[in-house]
Amino acid sequence: MSSVDQQLDELRTEITSELPSDISVSEVKYEGPELVVYTRDPKEFAQQGDLIRQLASKLRKRITVRPDPDVLSEPRKAREQILSVVPEDAGVSDLDFHKDTGEVVIEAEKPGMVIGRHGSTLREITKEVGWTPEVVRTPPIESSTVSNVRNFLKQERDERRDVLERVGRQIHREEMSDEEYVRITTLGCCREVGRAAFILSTPETRILIDCGDKPGAEGEVPYLQVPEALGAGASNLDAVVLTHAHLDHSALLPLLFKYGYDGPIYTTEPTRDLMGLLQLDYLDVAAKEGRTPPYDSEMVREAIKHTIPLEYGDVTDIAPDVKLTLHNAGHILGSAVCHFHIGDGLYNVAFSGDIHYDDTRLFNGAVNDFPRVETLVLESTYGGRNDYQTDQDDAERNLKKVIKETYEKDGKVLIPAFAVGRSQEMMLVLEEAMRSGDIPEMPVHLDGMIWEATAIHTTYPEYLRDDLRDRIFHDDENPFLADQFNHIDGGEEERQEVADGEPCIILSTSGMVTGGPIMSWLRHLGSDPDSTLTFVGYQAQGTLGRRIQSGWDEIPIDDDDTGRQSTLSLNMDVETVDGFSGHADRQGLENFVKTMNPRPEKVLCVHGDESSTQDLSSALYHDYNMRTFAPKNLETFRFV
Ligand SMILES: [Zn+2]
């Protein structure tokens, strides 16, 4: 008998002895990080409100209880009973019964009402019908990404369960080594922005954190071929953890599956959906630019199938010697600071991913409170000694000034923006500015994937700042549904009409002017001296955005009809309004470290230009007397 089977056997005996005699246990299994307990008495289980929680804390495991398939009531009857338990205001739109696992997925406009106080309505459902309910939100703005991901996972349910069972056994395998060490190897994004990738390794386990591309330098990918990563084969990796969906962190994850990786990706649920959206777009853009993409859309689906979503704050076993906890990073929807607890109290490492320290209109500021942390791997995008950003109020004032001046000239304001994050922040600023009369009412056109990304935001309001979440819960106050927002879905013709029309604001991808519909807007508006191109986000070195910002006014552009390159003379005003970045500025990064609890012993400054990482590293050393580093790519640090 394998050690995992033996472990499950012992768990079954222990659980049985903890339960009242009228509750039987027919099987216990691992599915990913969860322990699934099958019973013939699901109703009795649910009667004892606190039983599952008590078991979970006693066994220190995440526990799910499921009924044996043969004790289940008829789905048709169960449906009626469920609908009579759940309040009508919950807006249940779909019930999906899965006989093999005894689960029923309930889709509702207001999931909170299906869950009830501390899960009371969910327990009521199981008491009535025996099925195990799972609740998902009906997106208030229809999102094709969310529905595609949900349908795909439904269709792949069996295969996904196989993956989860395999991963579960992998996580709970017996530890083989009695050596102790913790190492981090840098595979990218050191002294540069982009291609984030790190390996965290112990004698037992190898975890890849992020796997991104480098905007403006498509050939430069993370050093995956080294022995610490895929050099020793794809099965060398135990797990992948994704901090957030931006392509400089996620673009090359599907490539792992092409190389034969078959393990889990841990991240939040919104990051899973956004990652799918952005990766498919990445393939699209590559194809349009005549590049051969490194993988195809089938690999994006594999990545989604292997994703195990975690909520902020859940402590999760991801290897025999590693526990992972995700915390809000304040950067984009679902973004996470990833905290790893290694061994039994041996060592703790936190990877910041990209962070925003202060609250923004969209998110609460990044979490920097941990039970323990010895090493912090910290982003340094704005770590340079002069990288102080305008505060949010001034930033908004400056933006409104640019808009008013352009409006008075009868021009248009063109804002290149990341589809995810800055666009939604802009939408909130513009909606309020027009509502309060600070700027004239005018249409705001959203081009590229911005509308779709916004729909995903409204699907996961619990990841947004508290007051914004409350507004989204009330349809008539949902700021993203305001009248002035227009989704450009008619292509070139509609763009031409907008370009010939009244003053307006256009938000368009890509955020660093590296392709996408923004190129088409530049063709339409680039020669108009009354219009303004307004940068509101970080422009990486080597991108067209950075070049325009630094004064280029002759820009190479593909001619739309012939595909030939020509040169466009840029006569638009070019403005940069800073203060809207999704990243903490120098002050924010220092504050994150200064107020961190506990303060780490060591900091690795990564994900920034060479001078930014070095500046930040030396400042943290001088101000807080910690050991700091500005690593290069392909360095390995040993911590224990
Ligand atoms: Zn990011």
PDB file of N, CA and C and ligand atoms in Angstrom, residues 244 246 249 331 354, ligand 1:
ATOM      1  N   HIS A 244      -0.486  37.342 -10.779  1.00  0.00           N
ATOM      2  CA  HIS A 244      -1.614  38.041 -11.410  1.00  0.00           C
ATOM      3  C   HIS A 244      -1.569  37.846 -12.920  1.00  0.00           C
ATOM      4  N   HIS A 246      -1.468  39.841 -15.677  1.00  0.00           N
ATOM      5  CA  HIS A 246      -0.750  40.612 -16.703  1.00  0.00           C
ATOM      6  C   HIS A 246       0.227  39.720 -17.462  1.00  0.00           C
ATOM      7  N   HIS A 249       3.639  38.489 -16.585  1.00  0.00           N
ATOM      8  CA  HIS A 249       3.705  37.455 -15.546  1.00  0.00           C
ATOM      9  C   HIS A 249       3.097  36.123 -16.009  1.00  0.00           C
ATOM     10  N   HIS A 331      -3.126  45.542  -6.972  1.00  0.00           N
ATOM     11  CA  HIS A 331      -2.571  45.937  -8.278  1.00  0.00           C
ATOM     12  C   HIS A 331      -3.599  45.820  -9.397  1.00  0.00           C
ATOM     13  N   ASP A 354       3.212  42.231  -8.521  1.00  0.00           N
ATOM     14  CA  ASP A 354       3.103  43.683  -8.625  1.00  0.00           C
ATOM     15  C   ASP A 354       2.165  44.159  -7.530  1.00  0.00           C
TER      16      ASP A 354
HETATM   17 ZN    ZN B   1       1.185  43.704 -13.401  1.00  0.00          ZN
END
